[in-house]
Amino acid sequence: LLLRAARPLLAGVGRGAALGTAPSTALSTAPPPEKKRWLRAYQELQRLQAPPQRRSEKPNWDYHAEIQAFSHRLQENFALDLLKTAFVNPCYIESEEARRRQLGLDKDAVALQLQDNTGLAERGLRFARTYLAQCFEGAYPELPAKGIEALVNFLTSQELVSYVAQNLSVQDLALCRDFPAPPDVLQRTFLAVIGALLESSGPERTGIFVRDFFIPQLIGKDLFEIWEVVNPMGLLLEELTKRNISAPEPRITRQLGVSTVLPVYFVGLYCDKKILAEGPGETLLAAEEEAARVALRKLYGYTENRRPWDYSKPKQGLAAEKAISSN
Amino acid sequence: RYVRQLQRLQLLFSPTAADARGAREFVEEAAQDFARQHPDVVLYVSPHAGPGPAPVLRAEYLNGTVRDELIASKTSEEIVQLATKLASQSGLDIIRIRKPFHTDNPSIQGQWHPLTNKPSILTVQGPRLQPQ
C-alpha cells in the first residue's frame, strides 16, 4: 500500500510500468502509447511549455453544471437560458461561423442559433450606472455631479470590472474568440450577467448585487485618486461662494526644515479667522493645494473617518421605483 | 456577500485499486449528499480504468490555484471531512502566517508626527488677557 501511495501522480509513469510487466488490455481507451522512460524528462518539459488552454478544453468540464454552480455561488436565481446568452460574445459567434464555413457546411448549418450578449450588456451597464449614481447622491449629497460621474466611471471601468469578473470565474464560462479573454470582453460579459439578473429577478435584487460587488472596491481609495481635479483652489472658491462663506486666507501654520532639501510646510486655510482645513506639502504652493483638497474632502463628506457604507437590507420600494422610473 | 472560493472538485480514482476503496465508498454513499449540501461546487467523478496513479482529490479555486490531495487508504468519512475543509478554504497559498494579528486602524487619534503637539506659528504668545 505504501508503495502505491508513493507513486508519482503522472499517469504516464504507472502505465509505462504496466506495459513493461504485462500486456495491458486497456489500449483501446488509453491515450496514445507512452514513450520510453528516457523520454519522460522531455515530455515533462513539453508539458510545462505548452500554451495555456481554456478550462473548457481540459478534461472534466460540464458547461450546464458550471453555470448552475455559478448562479448558486452568487446566491442569485438566474433564468439559465438568459445567463447562457449573457456569456456568448459576438467575437465567438463570428469565429464559430468562420470555422463552420471553412469546414464547408451548408448555409443553414453555418448560421448559429445563438444570440449576442450586447443587448444585455447595454442594459446592465445603464442600470449599474444609474443605480450607482443614485447610491452616491444619497450617501454624499454635497458631492457635485462631476464627482459622482468620476466615481461611477471608475467603478464601471474596464480594469475594475474585469478584475471582479476574473475573481468570479467569469473567464472560464465566457465564450469568446481569444484566450485569455481580453479585459473589454470580460467587462462586457459581466455587465451582460448583470443585465440577465435584471431581467430574471428585477431591479431590487440587481441593485443589491451591484452594491455588494462594486462598492467594496472603493474601500481604501481616496476621492482625488479617482477624480482628477486640476485646480482644487478654484473648485473650493466656487463651493464656498455657493455656501456664502468668504474666500479662504492661506497662512503657514507650521514649518520644518525650511533651509534643507526636504522642507515640510503646513498651510492652513482660514475663513473669517476660523480654520477650515490644514494640509502639508513640500513647497508652499504644494501645501496650499493639499490644504484646498483637504477642505474639499471635508465639505463633500468623503473624509477617511466617514461612516462606512451601509450594507443592510434596503427599504422596500424606494430604490426600485427610482431605478424603474429612470430606465 | 459570501462567495465560496472553491469552484470544482475532481475525484480521480481507479475502480479496482485497493487504496481507492475509500474513494469508491465516498462515491457510492456520501458524494451525492456532499453535492447537495454544496450546490456552488461542481463535483466531477472520473474513474480511470486499469492501474493508474494514486487516487487524488483535485480542488480548483476562484483565483486559479489547483490543490491535489491524496486520498489513498482514507475512509469515506475522512474524505468527506477533507472535502468540507477544502470547500471552506480560499485559494491563497498555505504559508506561514508572519503575525497572528492585523488591524485596519493602527492609530485612533492619529499617528504622532513631530508637529503633533507643537503650537502653530500663528498662535500669539502674549501676556494673559485680563478678565472682563
Short mmCIF file of C-alpha atoms in Angstrom, two decimals:
data_model
loop_
_atom_site.label_atom_id
_atom_site.label_comp_id
_atom_site.label_asym_id
_atom_site.label_seq_id
_atom_site.Cartn_x
_atom_site.Cartn_y
_atom_site.Cartn_z
CA LEU A 1 0.00 0.00 0.00
CA LEU A 2 2.81 2.34 0.93
CA LEU A 3 4.47 1.76 -2.44
CA ARG A 4 1.33 2.64 -4.40
CA ALA A 5 0.75 5.82 -2.42
CA ALA A 6 4.33 6.91 -3.01
CA ARG A 7 3.88 6.67 -6.77
CA PRO A 8 4.18 9.97 -8.65
CA LEU A 9 0.92 11.45 -9.85
CA LEU A 10 1.72 11.37 -13.55
CA ALA A 11 -0.40 8.90 -15.47
CA GLY A 12 2.42 8.04 -17.81
CA VAL A 13 4.63 6.51 -15.16
CA GLY A 14 2.14 3.90 -13.99
CA ARG A 15 1.16 2.90 -17.48
CA GLY A 16 4.77 2.71 -18.54
CA ALA A 17 5.48 0.33 -15.68
CA ALA A 18 2.43 -1.78 -16.54
CA LEU A 19 3.38 -2.07 -20.20
CA GLY A 20 6.73 -3.44 -19.20
CA THR A 21 5.32 -6.12 -16.91
CA ALA A 22 2.11 -7.41 -18.53
CA PRO A 23 0.23 -6.71 -21.75
CA SER A 24 -2.38 -4.10 -20.98
CA THR A 25 -5.93 -4.75 -22.19
CA ALA A 26 -6.96 -1.10 -21.92
CA LEU A 27 -5.09 0.05 -25.01
CA SER A 28 -8.28 0.87 -26.92
CA THR A 29 -9.39 3.55 -24.40
CA ALA A 30 -5.92 4.73 -23.28
CA PRO A 31 -4.20 7.77 -24.76
CA PRO A 32 -1.52 7.12 -27.43
CA PRO A 33 1.13 4.56 -26.32
CA GLU A 34 3.59 6.03 -23.82
CA LYS A 35 7.09 6.78 -24.86
CA LYS A 36 10.08 5.21 -23.23
CA ARG A 37 11.39 6.08 -19.80
CA TRP A 38 14.27 8.14 -21.19
CA LEU A 39 11.88 10.49 -22.99
CA ARG A 40 9.93 11.31 -19.85
CA ALA A 41 12.02 14.37 -18.93
CA TYR A 42 11.48 15.78 -22.41
CA GLN A 43 7.75 15.09 -22.15
CA GLU A 44 7.64 16.93 -18.84
CA LEU A 45 9.40 19.93 -20.44
CA GLN A 46 6.89 19.90 -23.30
CA ARG A 47 4.01 19.79 -20.83
CA LEU A 48 5.37 22.79 -18.94
CA GLN A 49 5.99 24.82 -22.08
CA ALA A 50 2.62 24.08 -23.67
CA PRO A 51 0.48 27.20 -24.33
CA PRO A 52 -2.27 27.89 -21.79
CA GLN A 53 -5.60 26.30 -22.66
CA ARG A 54 -9.14 27.28 -21.82
CA ARG A 55 -10.62 25.39 -18.89
CA SER A 56 -13.39 24.18 -21.22
CA GLU A 57 -10.82 22.33 -23.33
CA LYS A 58 -9.29 20.49 -20.40
CA PRO A 59 -10.84 17.23 -19.11
CA ASN A 60 -13.76 17.29 -16.68
CA TRP A 61 -15.94 20.15 -17.86
CA ASP A 62 -19.72 20.29 -17.80
CA TYR A 63 -20.99 23.68 -19.01
CA HIS A 64 -24.54 23.36 -17.67
CA ALA A 65 -23.36 22.27 -14.22
CA GLU A 66 -20.80 25.07 -14.12
CA ILE A 67 -23.47 27.66 -14.94
CA GLN A 68 -25.76 26.30 -12.22
CA ALA A 69 -22.89 26.42 -9.74
CA PHE A 70 -22.13 29.99 -10.86
CA SER A 71 -25.66 31.12 -10.06
CA HIS A 72 -25.58 29.33 -6.67
CA ARG A 73 -22.17 30.83 -5.87
CA LEU A 74 -23.55 34.34 -6.31
CA GLN A 75 -26.64 33.35 -4.28
CA GLU A 76 -28.93 34.54 -7.06
CA ASN A 77 -31.68 32.86 -9.05
CA PHE A 78 -30.91 33.33 -12.71
CA ALA A 79 -33.04 32.28 -15.66
CA LEU A 80 -30.49 29.84 -17.05
CA ASP A 81 -31.13 30.50 -20.74
CA LEU A 82 -30.69 34.26 -20.17
CA LEU A 83 -27.47 33.54 -18.33
CA LYS A 84 -26.20 31.33 -21.15
CA THR A 85 -26.95 34.13 -23.64
CA ALA A 86 -25.08 36.54 -21.39
CA PHE A 87 -21.88 34.55 -21.78
CA VAL A 88 -21.97 34.46 -25.60
CA ASN A 89 -19.80 37.18 -27.12
CA PRO A 90 -20.09 38.44 -30.70
CA CYS A 91 -16.45 37.56 -31.44
CA TYR A 92 -17.23 33.94 -30.55
CA ILE A 93 -20.19 33.81 -32.94
CA GLU A 94 -18.09 35.25 -35.76
CA SER A 95 -15.22 32.85 -35.19
CA GLU A 96 -17.60 29.87 -34.99
CA GLU A 97 -19.34 30.84 -38.24
CA ALA A 98 -16.00 31.33 -39.96
CA ARG A 99 -14.84 27.92 -38.76
CA ARG A 100 -18.03 26.24 -39.99
CA ARG A 101 -17.76 27.97 -43.35
CA GLN A 102 -14.17 26.76 -43.62
CA LEU A 103 -15.29 23.20 -42.89
CA GLY A 104 -17.66 23.54 -45.82
CA LEU A 105 -21.11 23.23 -44.19
CA ASP A 106 -24.36 24.46 -45.79
CA LYS A 107 -25.62 27.99 -45.35
CA ASP A 108 -28.27 26.83 -42.85
CA ALA A 109 -25.81 24.99 -40.70
CA VAL A 110 -23.36 27.89 -40.72
CA ALA A 111 -25.74 30.34 -39.04
CA LEU A 112 -25.64 29.67 -35.29
CA GLN A 113 -28.85 29.88 -33.29
CA LEU A 114 -27.14 31.88 -30.58
CA GLN A 115 -27.92 35.43 -29.51
CA ASP A 116 -25.37 38.04 -28.57
CA ASN A 117 -24.86 39.50 -25.17
CA THR A 118 -24.58 43.09 -26.46
CA GLY A 119 -28.22 43.95 -25.63
CA LEU A 120 -27.95 42.51 -22.13
CA ALA A 121 -24.62 44.24 -21.63
CA GLU A 122 -26.03 47.64 -22.57
CA ARG A 123 -28.97 47.21 -20.24
CA GLY A 124 -26.71 46.05 -17.45
CA LEU A 125 -24.36 49.00 -17.93
CA ARG A 126 -27.19 51.51 -17.93
CA PHE A 127 -28.75 50.04 -14.82
CA ALA A 128 -25.42 49.83 -12.97
CA ARG A 129 -24.58 53.45 -13.79
CA THR A 130 -27.96 54.82 -12.74
CA TYR A 131 -28.06 52.72 -9.59
CA LEU A 132 -24.54 53.68 -8.51
CA ALA A 133 -25.23 57.36 -9.26
CA GLN A 134 -28.34 57.20 -7.07
CA CYS A 135 -26.40 55.48 -4.29
CA PHE A 136 -23.74 58.17 -4.29
CA GLU A 137 -26.26 61.00 -4.50
CA GLY A 138 -27.96 59.56 -1.44
CA ALA A 139 -24.77 58.93 0.51
CA TYR A 140 -22.79 62.09 -0.40
CA PRO A 141 -25.40 64.78 -1.10
CA GLU A 142 -22.76 67.52 -1.20
CA LEU A 143 -20.71 65.87 -3.95
CA PRO A 144 -21.14 67.67 -7.32
CA ALA A 145 -22.28 65.90 -10.46
CA LYS A 146 -18.77 65.73 -11.88
CA GLY A 147 -17.51 63.95 -8.80
CA ILE A 148 -20.32 61.40 -8.90
CA GLU A 149 -19.68 60.86 -12.61
CA ALA A 150 -15.98 60.29 -11.90
CA LEU A 151 -16.78 57.72 -9.19
CA VAL A 152 -19.27 55.86 -11.41
CA ASN A 153 -16.81 55.89 -14.34
CA PHE A 154 -14.13 54.44 -12.11
CA LEU A 155 -16.43 51.67 -10.85
CA THR A 156 -17.58 50.70 -14.35
CA SER A 157 -14.12 50.99 -15.89
CA GLN A 158 -12.53 48.08 -17.76
CA GLU A 159 -9.81 47.24 -15.24
CA LEU A 160 -12.09 47.11 -12.22
CA VAL A 161 -14.92 45.17 -13.85
CA SER A 162 -12.54 42.69 -15.47
CA TYR A 163 -10.76 42.22 -12.12
CA VAL A 164 -14.06 41.47 -10.39
CA ALA A 165 -15.10 39.17 -13.24
CA GLN A 166 -11.82 37.23 -13.14
CA ASN A 167 -12.17 36.51 -9.46
CA LEU A 168 -15.72 35.24 -10.00
CA SER A 169 -14.61 32.71 -12.66
CA VAL A 170 -16.37 34.55 -15.49
CA GLN A 171 -13.33 33.99 -17.69
CA ASP A 172 -13.91 30.20 -17.62
CA LEU A 173 -17.57 30.44 -18.62
CA ALA A 174 -17.37 33.25 -21.18
CA LEU A 175 -17.37 32.10 -24.80
CA CYS A 176 -15.01 34.30 -26.79
CA ARG A 177 -12.51 34.02 -29.59
CA ASP A 178 -9.20 34.70 -27.81
CA PHE A 179 -7.71 33.07 -24.77
CA PRO A 180 -7.05 34.51 -22.19
CA ALA A 181 -10.09 36.75 -22.59
CA PRO A 182 -9.18 40.45 -23.01
CA PRO A 183 -10.48 42.86 -20.33
CA ASP A 184 -13.14 44.51 -22.51
CA VAL A 185 -14.68 41.10 -23.27
CA LEU A 186 -14.75 40.30 -19.54
CA GLN A 187 -16.30 43.69 -18.81
CA ARG A 188 -19.00 43.14 -21.45
CA THR A 189 -19.70 39.62 -20.17
CA PHE A 190 -20.03 40.72 -16.55
CA LEU A 191 -22.33 43.62 -17.47
CA ALA A 192 -24.39 41.16 -19.52
CA VAL A 193 -24.63 38.94 -16.43
CA ILE A 194 -25.98 41.95 -14.54
CA GLY A 195 -28.43 42.55 -17.40
CA ALA A 196 -29.57 38.92 -17.24
CA LEU A 197 -30.09 39.25 -13.49
CA LEU A 198 -32.10 42.40 -14.09
CA GLU A 199 -34.39 40.52 -16.49
CA SER A 200 -34.77 37.48 -14.26
CA SER A 201 -35.00 38.89 -10.73
CA GLY A 202 -35.98 42.53 -11.08
CA PRO A 203 -34.27 45.81 -10.21
CA GLU A 204 -34.22 45.41 -6.42
CA ARG A 205 -32.12 42.26 -6.27
CA THR A 206 -29.89 43.52 -9.07
CA GLY A 207 -29.35 46.70 -7.09
CA ILE A 208 -28.26 44.69 -4.06
CA PHE A 209 -25.96 42.62 -6.32
CA VAL A 210 -24.33 45.73 -7.82
CA ARG A 211 -23.92 47.24 -4.35
CA ASP A 212 -22.33 44.05 -2.96
CA PHE A 213 -19.78 43.62 -5.71
CA PHE A 214 -18.88 47.14 -6.82
CA ILE A 215 -18.96 49.37 -3.77
CA PRO A 216 -16.36 47.40 -1.73
CA GLN A 217 -13.88 48.29 -4.48
CA LEU A 218 -13.94 51.84 -3.10
CA ILE A 219 -12.56 50.79 0.27
CA GLY A 220 -9.22 52.40 0.95
CA LYS A 221 -9.46 54.71 -2.05
CA ASP A 222 -9.22 58.45 -1.72
CA LEU A 223 -11.63 60.74 -3.60
CA PHE A 224 -8.95 62.62 -5.50
CA GLU A 225 -7.23 59.41 -6.59
CA ILE A 226 -10.36 58.60 -8.56
CA TRP A 227 -11.45 62.12 -9.53
CA GLU A 228 -8.78 64.17 -11.29
CA VAL A 229 -9.11 67.80 -10.19
CA VAL A 230 -6.68 70.20 -11.83
CA ASN A 231 -7.41 73.32 -9.81
CA PRO A 232 -8.66 72.42 -6.33
CA MET A 233 -8.39 76.03 -5.12
CA GLY A 234 -10.77 77.27 -7.83
CA LEU A 235 -13.23 74.48 -7.06
CA LEU A 236 -13.03 75.34 -3.37
CA LEU A 237 -13.77 79.01 -4.07
CA GLU A 238 -16.86 78.01 -6.08
CA GLU A 239 -18.08 75.74 -3.29
CA LEU A 240 -17.58 78.45 -0.67
CA THR A 241 -19.39 81.10 -2.73
CA LYS A 242 -22.30 78.66 -3.07
CA ARG A 243 -22.46 78.45 0.70
CA ASN A 244 -21.92 82.20 1.17
CA ILE A 245 -18.66 81.85 3.04
CA SER A 246 -15.89 84.37 2.37
CA ALA A 247 -12.79 83.45 0.45
CA PRO A 248 -10.16 81.47 2.38
CA GLU A 249 -6.93 83.05 3.56
CA PRO A 250 -3.92 80.76 3.44
CA ARG A 251 -1.47 81.06 6.33
CA ILE A 252 1.53 78.98 7.27
CA THR A 253 0.73 77.09 10.46
CA ARG A 254 3.85 75.02 10.89
CA GLN A 255 7.07 74.62 9.03
CA LEU A 256 10.03 72.30 9.43
CA GLY A 257 13.39 72.22 7.77
CA VAL A 258 12.91 75.38 5.68
CA SER A 259 16.53 75.66 4.68
CA THR A 260 17.01 71.94 3.99
CA VAL A 261 16.42 69.79 0.94
CA LEU A 262 13.17 68.36 2.35
CA PRO A 263 11.12 71.14 3.90
CA VAL A 264 7.62 70.49 5.26
CA TYR A 265 5.09 73.32 5.30
CA PHE A 266 1.63 73.05 6.89
CA VAL A 267 -0.64 75.66 5.30
CA GLY A 268 -3.99 76.38 6.95
CA LEU A 269 -7.00 77.91 5.20
CA TYR A 270 -8.88 80.40 7.36
CA CYS A 271 -12.37 81.75 6.59
CA ASP A 272 -13.27 84.74 8.77
CA LYS A 273 -10.36 83.85 11.01
CA LYS A 274 -11.79 80.34 11.64
CA ILE A 275 -9.82 77.32 10.45
CA LEU A 276 -11.28 75.43 7.52
CA ALA A 277 -8.57 72.89 6.70
CA GLU A 278 -4.86 72.33 7.02
CA GLY A 279 -2.62 70.47 4.61
CA PRO A 280 1.06 69.56 4.38
CA GLY A 281 3.37 69.90 1.40
CA GLU A 282 6.97 70.11 0.28
CA THR A 283 6.70 73.66 -1.07
CA LEU A 284 4.29 76.41 -0.11
CA LEU A 285 2.28 76.01 -3.31
CA ALA A 286 2.00 72.25 -2.90
CA ALA A 287 0.93 72.70 0.71
CA GLU A 288 -1.74 75.22 -0.26
CA GLU A 289 -3.11 72.88 -2.92
CA GLU A 290 -3.17 70.00 -0.45
CA ALA A 291 -4.98 72.19 2.07
CA ALA A 292 -7.58 73.01 -0.61
CA ARG A 293 -8.03 69.29 -1.28
CA VAL A 294 -8.46 68.53 2.43
CA ALA A 295 -11.06 71.31 2.64
CA LEU A 296 -12.93 69.88 -0.35
CA ARG A 297 -12.89 66.41 1.20
CA LYS A 298 -14.36 67.83 4.40
CA LEU A 299 -17.04 69.76 2.54
CA TYR A 300 -18.08 66.78 0.40
CA GLY A 301 -18.08 64.43 3.37
CA TYR A 302 -15.60 62.00 1.81
CA THR A 303 -13.02 62.03 4.60
CA GLU A 304 -11.22 58.93 5.82
CA ASN A 305 -13.18 58.87 9.06
CA ARG A 306 -16.65 59.00 7.49
CA ARG A 307 -19.21 56.31 8.37
CA PRO A 308 -18.59 53.11 6.40
CA TRP A 309 -21.09 52.16 3.70
CA ASP A 310 -24.43 50.83 4.89
CA TYR A 311 -24.89 47.29 3.57
CA SER A 312 -28.06 46.47 5.50
CA LYS A 313 -31.29 45.48 3.74
CA PRO A 314 -32.65 48.48 1.85
CA LYS A 315 -36.11 49.89 2.38
CA GLN A 316 -38.65 48.24 0.09
CA GLY A 317 -39.90 50.05 -2.95
CA LEU A 318 -37.98 53.32 -2.87
CA ALA A 319 -34.82 52.39 -4.73
CA ALA A 320 -36.67 50.07 -7.12
CA GLU A 321 -39.19 52.73 -8.13
CA LYS A 322 -36.43 55.24 -8.76
CA ALA A 323 -34.48 52.76 -10.87
CA ILE A 324 -37.54 51.75 -12.92
CA SER A 325 -38.62 55.34 -13.48
CA SER A 326 -35.16 56.40 -14.62
CA ASN A 327 -34.94 53.42 -17.04
CA ARG B 1 -21.86 38.76 0.31
CA TYR B 2 -20.13 35.44 0.88
CA VAL B 3 -18.88 33.76 -2.30
CA ARG B 4 -17.47 30.25 -1.81
CA GLN B 5 -13.96 30.24 -3.21
CA LEU B 6 -13.96 26.58 -4.20
CA GLN B 7 -15.00 26.19 -7.83
CA ARG B 8 -14.81 22.48 -8.54
CA LEU B 9 -13.63 19.21 -7.06
CA GLN B 10 -12.37 16.44 -9.31
CA LEU B 11 -12.23 12.95 -7.85
CA LEU B 12 -9.73 10.90 -9.88
CA PHE B 13 -9.54 7.28 -8.77
CA SER B 14 -9.34 3.76 -10.11
CA PRO B 15 -12.29 1.32 -9.79
CA THR B 16 -10.07 -1.67 -9.00
CA ALA B 17 -7.12 -0.40 -6.97
CA ALA B 18 -7.04 -1.39 -3.30
CA ASP B 19 -6.15 2.04 -1.89
CA ALA B 20 -9.05 3.68 -3.72
CA ARG B 21 -11.60 1.78 -1.62
CA GLY B 22 -12.41 4.84 0.47
CA ALA B 23 -12.88 6.87 -2.70
CA ARG B 24 -15.27 4.29 -4.13
CA GLU B 25 -17.28 4.20 -0.89
CA PHE B 26 -17.39 8.00 -0.89
CA VAL B 27 -18.77 7.98 -4.43
CA GLU B 28 -21.39 5.36 -3.55
CA GLU B 29 -22.59 6.86 -0.28
CA ALA B 30 -21.57 10.40 0.53
CA ALA B 31 -20.86 12.16 -2.78
CA GLN B 32 -24.50 12.96 -3.56
CA ASP B 33 -25.14 14.38 -0.08
CA PHE B 34 -21.98 16.47 -0.34
CA ALA B 35 -23.02 17.79 -3.75
CA ARG B 36 -26.49 18.63 -2.46
CA GLN B 37 -25.14 20.48 0.56
CA HIS B 38 -22.69 22.47 -1.58
CA PRO B 39 -24.63 23.49 -4.71
CA ASP B 40 -21.99 26.02 -5.71
CA VAL B 41 -19.20 23.43 -6.03
CA VAL B 42 -19.16 21.24 -9.15
CA LEU B 43 -18.12 17.68 -8.27
CA TYR B 44 -16.61 15.63 -11.09
CA VAL B 45 -16.15 11.90 -10.55
CA SER B 46 -13.81 10.35 -13.09
CA PRO B 47 -12.75 6.76 -12.61
CA HIS B 48 -9.89 5.75 -14.90
CA ALA B 49 -9.84 2.06 -15.80
CA GLY B 50 -6.78 -0.11 -15.16
CA PRO B 51 -3.75 0.51 -12.96
CA GLY B 52 -3.05 4.22 -12.81
CA PRO B 53 -1.79 6.94 -10.48
CA ALA B 54 -2.83 7.18 -6.84
CA PRO B 55 -6.38 8.37 -6.09
CA VAL B 56 -6.43 12.13 -5.78
CA LEU B 57 -8.94 14.88 -4.95
CA ARG B 58 -8.20 17.96 -7.05
CA ALA B 59 -9.63 21.27 -5.85
CA GLU B 60 -9.76 24.33 -8.10
CA TYR B 61 -10.31 27.75 -6.60
CA LEU B 62 -11.59 31.03 -8.00
CA ASN B 63 -8.15 32.64 -8.03
CA GLY B 64 -6.77 29.80 -10.16
CA THR B 65 -4.98 27.70 -7.50
CA VAL B 66 -5.23 23.95 -8.04
CA ARG B 67 -4.65 21.77 -4.98
CA ASP B 68 -4.20 17.99 -5.14
CA GLU B 69 -4.88 15.94 -2.04
CA LEU B 70 -4.03 12.24 -1.87
CA ILE B 71 -6.95 10.13 -0.68
CA ALA B 72 -5.23 6.73 -0.87
CA SER B 73 -6.21 4.48 2.03
CA LYS B 74 -8.59 7.02 3.54
CA THR B 75 -12.05 6.09 4.74
CA SER B 76 -15.19 7.64 3.32
CA GLU B 77 -15.73 9.86 6.40
CA GLU B 78 -12.18 11.17 6.21
CA ILE B 79 -12.72 12.07 2.56
CA VAL B 80 -15.93 13.90 3.47
CA GLN B 81 -14.07 15.85 6.15
CA LEU B 82 -11.27 16.65 3.72
CA ALA B 83 -13.73 17.82 1.09
CA THR B 84 -15.55 20.12 3.54
CA LYS B 85 -12.19 21.50 4.69
CA LEU B 86 -11.26 22.28 1.08
CA ALA B 87 -14.69 23.81 0.48
CA SER B 88 -14.24 26.32 3.29
CA GLN B 89 -10.72 27.37 2.25
CA SER B 90 -9.79 30.17 -0.07
CA GLY B 91 -7.30 29.57 -2.83
CA LEU B 92 -4.49 31.54 -1.18
CA ASP B 93 -1.18 29.69 -0.73
CA ILE B 94 -0.78 27.88 2.55
CA ILE B 95 2.25 29.56 4.02
CA ARG B 96 3.40 30.52 7.46
CA ILE B 97 1.44 33.48 8.85
CA ARG B 98 4.01 36.02 9.94
CA LYS B 99 1.84 37.77 12.51
CA PRO B 100 -1.35 36.44 14.09
CA PHE B 101 -2.77 39.96 14.37
CA HIS B 102 -3.72 42.65 11.89
CA THR B 103 -5.56 45.90 12.27
CA ASP B 104 -7.02 48.27 9.73
CA ASN B 105 -6.91 51.17 12.20
CA PRO B 106 -3.40 51.27 13.58
CA SER B 107 -4.00 54.62 15.23
CA ILE B 108 -7.26 56.02 16.65
CA GLN B 109 -6.36 59.62 17.39
CA GLY B 110 -3.90 59.99 14.55
CA GLN B 111 -0.32 58.84 14.31
CA TRP B 112 2.25 61.00 16.09
CA HIS B 113 4.47 63.13 13.86
CA PRO B 114 6.98 65.72 15.05
CA LEU B 115 4.46 68.54 14.70
CA THR B 116 1.59 66.95 16.64
CA ASN B 117 1.84 68.77 19.92
CA LYS B 118 3.75 71.81 18.73
CA PRO B 119 1.69 75.02 18.73
CA SER B 120 1.36 76.69 15.33
CA ILE B 121 3.35 79.80 14.38
CA LEU B 122 0.16 81.82 14.29
CA THR B 123 -0.54 81.42 18.00
CA VAL B 124 0.12 84.74 19.56
CA GLN B 125 2.13 84.45 22.77
CA GLY B 126 1.45 87.39 24.96
CA PRO B 127 0.54 88.41 28.49
CA ARG B 128 -2.62 86.83 29.84
CA LEU B 129 -5.77 88.71 28.90
CA GLN B 130 -7.43 90.43 31.86
CA PRO B 131 -10.88 89.06 32.79
CA GLN B 132 -13.65 91.45 31.66
#
